[in-house]
């Protein structure tokens, strides 16, 4: 199977309006979307669209209506005239743990054979809103760099008038994803996720369950805890002006 685990950590470093840093250990799963049914059958503590210790639900991603995610990706690529022959889609995200998950960022990697053709960055906030940034991949460089304007309210302490700068590698023996958020003057925030590849198996899931107990709950608690620390430091709250459910945009 091509589905695998990436064990590592996530860091956030803010530069303004005030400095702030945190890091936590975590693990993500890179799901080959064609393998979800097989994982459901082969790994007793993992289920597809059903409750379990670990699970993956279609309704957590894409249109969030439970429909097939592969079709959702292909429909949206076609909508933007990205007429690639997509034969394989992988999704990097956190799994549900005891039925709960929050994914600040999920990444769809879309392949024609073994050639990466498009990347979709699916961003969520804690108000149950989502925006997906769609990028074609135009070269075969080992380091992928992509930029766009921020279009979606995420942090209550960062203004909307900023830019995202993505820098990442294709998932292999390791992952490294760097997101630099800037304004017209300079760096605002740098977020990074790194991880080492592990086999997707019952044994590895159990090991990660006991080394990262209730991981997905801790992610949400950590988000609110760090927001409280920022507020106590004097960060100014930025009210969100537009409320959305699911948005998607093409970026180049």
Coordinates of C-alpha atoms in Angstrom, one line a residue:
X1 CA 0.0 0.0 0.0
X2 CA 1.1 3.6 -0.6
X3 CA -0.9 4.9 2.4
X4 CA 1.6 5.7 5.1
X5 CA 2.2 7.6 8.4
X6 CA 4.4 10.6 8.9
X7 CA 5.6 11.1 12.5
X8 CA 7.1 14.4 13.4
X9 CA 6.2 17.8 14.7
X10 CA 4.5 21.1 13.8
X11 CA 6.0 24.5 14.7
X12 CA 4.5 28.0 14.5
X13 CA 6.7 31.2 14.8
X14 CA 5.0 34.6 14.7
X15 CA 7.1 37.7 14.0
X16 CA 4.4 40.5 14.3
X17 CA 2.5 42.3 15.7
X18 CA 4.4 40.4 18.5
X19 CA 6.7 37.4 18.7
X20 CA 5.3 34.0 19.7
X21 CA 6.5 30.4 19.2
X22 CA 5.1 27.0 19.9
X23 CA 5.9 23.4 18.7
X24 CA 4.2 20.1 19.3
X25 CA 4.8 16.5 18.3
X26 CA 2.2 14.9 16.0
X27 CA 1.6 12.4 13.2
X28 CA -0.3 12.6 10.0
X29 CA -1.5 10.0 7.5
X30 CA -0.9 10.2 3.8
X31 CA -4.0 8.4 2.4
X32 CA -4.1 7.0 -1.1
X33 CA -7.8 7.6 -1.7
X34 CA -8.1 4.3 -3.6
X35 CA -7.0 2.3 -0.6
X36 CA -9.5 3.4 2.0
X37 CA -11.7 0.4 1.7
X38 CA -8.8 -2.0 1.9
X39 CA -7.5 -0.2 5.0
X40 CA -10.9 -0.6 6.5
X41 CA -10.8 -4.4 5.9
X42 CA -7.2 -5.0 6.9
X43 CA -6.6 -2.8 10.0
X44 CA -9.0 -3.6 12.9
X45 CA -8.6 -0.2 14.6
X46 CA -9.2 1.8 11.5
X47 CA -12.5 2.4 9.7
X48 CA -13.6 4.2 6.6
X49 CA -16.8 6.3 7.1
X50 CA -17.4 4.5 10.4
X51 CA -16.6 5.0 14.0
X52 CA -13.4 3.4 15.4
X53 CA -10.2 4.3 17.3
X54 CA -8.9 5.7 14.1
X55 CA -11.1 6.6 11.1
X56 CA -11.4 8.6 7.9
X57 CA -14.7 10.2 6.8
X58 CA -15.3 11.6 3.3
X59 CA -17.5 14.3 5.0
X60 CA -14.4 15.8 6.7
X61 CA -13.0 17.1 3.4
X62 CA -13.9 18.4 0.0
X63 CA -17.6 19.4 -0.3
X64 CA -18.1 17.9 3.2
X65 CA -21.3 16.2 2.2
X66 CA -19.9 12.7 2.3
X67 CA -19.5 12.3 -1.4
X68 CA -16.5 10.7 -3.1
X69 CA -13.4 12.8 -2.7
X70 CA -11.7 11.7 -5.9
X71 CA -14.7 12.8 -7.9
X72 CA -14.8 16.1 -6.0
X73 CA -11.1 16.8 -6.9
X74 CA -11.5 15.9 -10.5
X75 CA -14.7 18.0 -10.9
X76 CA -12.9 21.1 -9.5
X77 CA -9.8 20.6 -11.6
X78 CA -12.0 20.4 -14.6
X79 CA -14.0 23.5 -13.5
X80 CA -10.7 25.5 -13.7
X81 CA -9.7 24.0 -17.0
X82 CA -7.0 21.9 -15.4
X83 CA -7.6 19.0 -17.7
X84 CA -5.1 16.6 -16.3
X85 CA -5.4 12.8 -16.5
X86 CA -5.5 12.3 -12.8
X87 CA -4.9 8.7 -12.0
X88 CA -4.0 8.9 -8.3
X89 CA -4.9 11.3 -5.4
X90 CA -3.2 11.3 -2.0
X91 CA -4.4 13.3 1.0
X92 CA -2.2 14.3 3.9
X93 CA -4.3 14.9 7.0
X94 CA -4.9 14.0 10.6
X95 CA -7.2 11.0 11.1
X96 CA -10.2 11.0 13.4
X97 CA -9.4 9.6 16.8
X98 CA -12.4 8.2 18.7
X99 CA -14.6 10.1 16.1
X100 CA -13.0 13.5 16.5
X101 CA -10.7 15.5 14.2
X102 CA -9.7 19.1 13.4
X103 CA -7.5 19.6 10.3
X104 CA -6.1 23.2 10.1
X105 CA -4.5 22.1 6.8
X106 CA -5.0 19.1 4.6
X107 CA -3.1 18.7 1.3
X108 CA -4.3 16.8 -1.8
X109 CA -1.5 15.6 -4.1
X110 CA -2.9 14.9 -7.6
X111 CA -0.8 12.6 -9.9
X112 CA -0.9 11.6 -13.5
X113 CA 1.0 8.3 -13.1
X114 CA 4.0 9.3 -10.9
X115 CA 4.0 12.9 -12.1
X116 CA 2.5 15.5 -9.7
X117 CA 0.1 17.7 -11.6
X118 CA -1.8 19.7 -9.0
X119 CA -1.9 20.4 -5.2
X120 CA -5.0 21.5 -3.3
X121 CA -4.4 23.2 0.1
X122 CA -7.6 22.7 2.2
X123 CA -7.6 25.2 5.0
X124 CA -10.1 25.2 7.9
X125 CA -10.7 27.5 10.8
X126 CA -12.3 26.9 14.2
X127 CA -15.7 28.3 13.0
X128 CA -16.3 25.2 10.8
X129 CA -15.4 27.1 7.7
X130 CA -13.1 26.0 4.8
X131 CA -11.3 27.4 1.8
X132 CA -9.4 25.3 -0.7
X133 CA -6.5 26.8 -2.7
X134 CA -6.0 25.0 -6.0
X135 CA -2.5 25.1 -7.7
X136 CA -1.3 23.4 -10.8
X137 CA 2.3 22.1 -10.5
X138 CA 4.1 23.4 -13.5
X139 CA 7.6 22.0 -13.1
X140 CA 9.4 18.9 -11.8
X141 CA 11.6 20.6 -9.2
X142 CA 12.2 18.8 -6.0
X143 CA 11.3 21.9 -4.1
X144 CA 7.8 23.1 -4.9
X145 CA 7.1 26.8 -4.3
X146 CA 3.7 28.5 -4.7
X147 CA 2.3 31.8 -3.7
X148 CA -1.2 33.4 -3.4
X149 CA -3.1 36.1 -1.6
X150 CA -4.8 35.1 1.7
X151 CA -8.5 34.7 1.0
X152 CA -9.8 33.1 4.1
X153 CA -10.0 34.1 7.8
X154 CA -8.0 31.8 10.0
X155 CA -6.2 33.4 12.9
X156 CA -8.1 36.0 14.9
X157 CA -4.8 38.0 15.3
X158 CA -3.7 38.2 11.7
X159 CA -5.2 40.7 9.2
X160 CA -6.6 39.4 5.9
X161 CA -4.3 41.6 3.8
X162 CA -1.4 39.1 3.7
X163 CA 0.1 36.5 1.4
X164 CA 0.9 32.8 1.6
X165 CA 4.2 31.4 0.4
X166 CA 4.2 27.6 0.3
X167 CA 7.4 25.6 0.1
X168 CA 7.3 21.8 0.2
X169 CA 8.6 18.6 -1.2
X170 CA 6.6 15.6 -2.6
X171 CA 5.9 13.1 0.2
X172 CA 8.7 10.4 0.1
X173 CA 10.8 9.0 3.0
X174 CA 10.0 12.3 4.7
X175 CA 7.8 15.4 4.4
X176 CA 8.6 19.0 4.9
X177 CA 6.0 21.7 4.5
X178 CA 6.8 25.3 5.1
X179 CA 4.2 28.1 4.9
X180 CA 5.4 31.7 5.2
X181 CA 2.8 34.3 5.7
X182 CA 3.8 37.8 4.8
X183 CA 2.4 41.3 4.5
X184 CA 3.7 44.2 2.3
X185 CA 6.5 44.8 4.8
X186 CA 7.8 41.3 5.7
X187 CA 7.2 38.1 7.6
X188 CA 4.2 37.7 9.8
X189 CA 4.2 34.0 10.5
X190 CA 6.1 30.9 9.5
X191 CA 4.5 27.4 10.1
X192 CA 6.3 24.2 9.4
X193 CA 5.4 20.5 9.5
X194 CA 8.0 17.8 9.2
X195 CA 7.8 14.1 9.5
X196 CA 9.5 10.7 8.9
X197 CA 7.7 8.0 7.0
X198 CA 6.3 4.9 8.8
X199 CA 4.4 1.9 7.4
X200 CA 0.6 2.1 7.8
X201 CA -0.1 -0.9 9.9
X202 CA -1.9 -2.0 13.1
X203 CA 1.3 -2.0 15.0
X204 CA 2.3 1.6 14.0
X205 CA -1.1 3.0 14.6
X206 CA -1.1 1.5 18.1
X207 CA 2.4 2.9 18.8
X208 CA 1.3 6.3 17.7
X209 CA -1.9 6.1 19.7
X210 CA 0.0 5.5 22.9
X211 CA 2.7 8.0 22.2
X212 CA 0.2 10.7 21.1
X213 CA -2.9 9.9 23.1
X214 CA -6.0 11.8 22.1
X215 CA -3.9 13.7 19.6
X216 CA -6.8 15.4 17.7
X217 CA -8.4 16.7 20.9
X218 CA -5.1 18.1 22.0
X219 CA -4.7 20.0 18.7
X220 CA -7.9 21.9 19.3
X221 CA -7.1 22.6 22.9
X222 CA -3.6 23.8 21.9
X223 CA -5.1 26.2 19.3
X224 CA -7.3 27.9 21.9
X225 CA -4.5 27.8 24.5
X226 CA -2.0 29.6 22.2
X227 CA -4.7 32.1 21.2
X228 CA -5.2 32.9 24.9
X229 CA -1.4 33.3 25.3
X230 CA -1.4 35.7 22.4
X231 CA -4.3 37.7 23.8
X232 CA -2.6 38.0 27.1
X233 CA 0.5 39.3 25.3
X234 CA -1.6 42.1 23.8
X235 CA -2.5 40.7 20.4
X236 CA -5.4 42.7 18.8
X237 CA -8.5 40.7 17.8
X238 CA -9.3 40.9 14.0
X239 CA -13.1 40.3 13.5
X240 CA -14.0 38.2 10.5
X241 CA -16.0 40.1 8.0
X242 CA -17.4 37.3 5.8
X243 CA -18.8 34.0 7.0
X244 CA -18.5 31.1 4.6
X245 CA -19.0 27.4 4.5
X246 CA -16.9 26.0 1.7
X247 CA -15.0 28.1 -0.8
X248 CA -12.5 27.2 -3.5
X249 CA -10.2 29.2 -5.7
X250 CA -7.7 28.7 -8.5
X251 CA -4.2 30.0 -7.8
X252 CA -1.2 30.3 -10.2

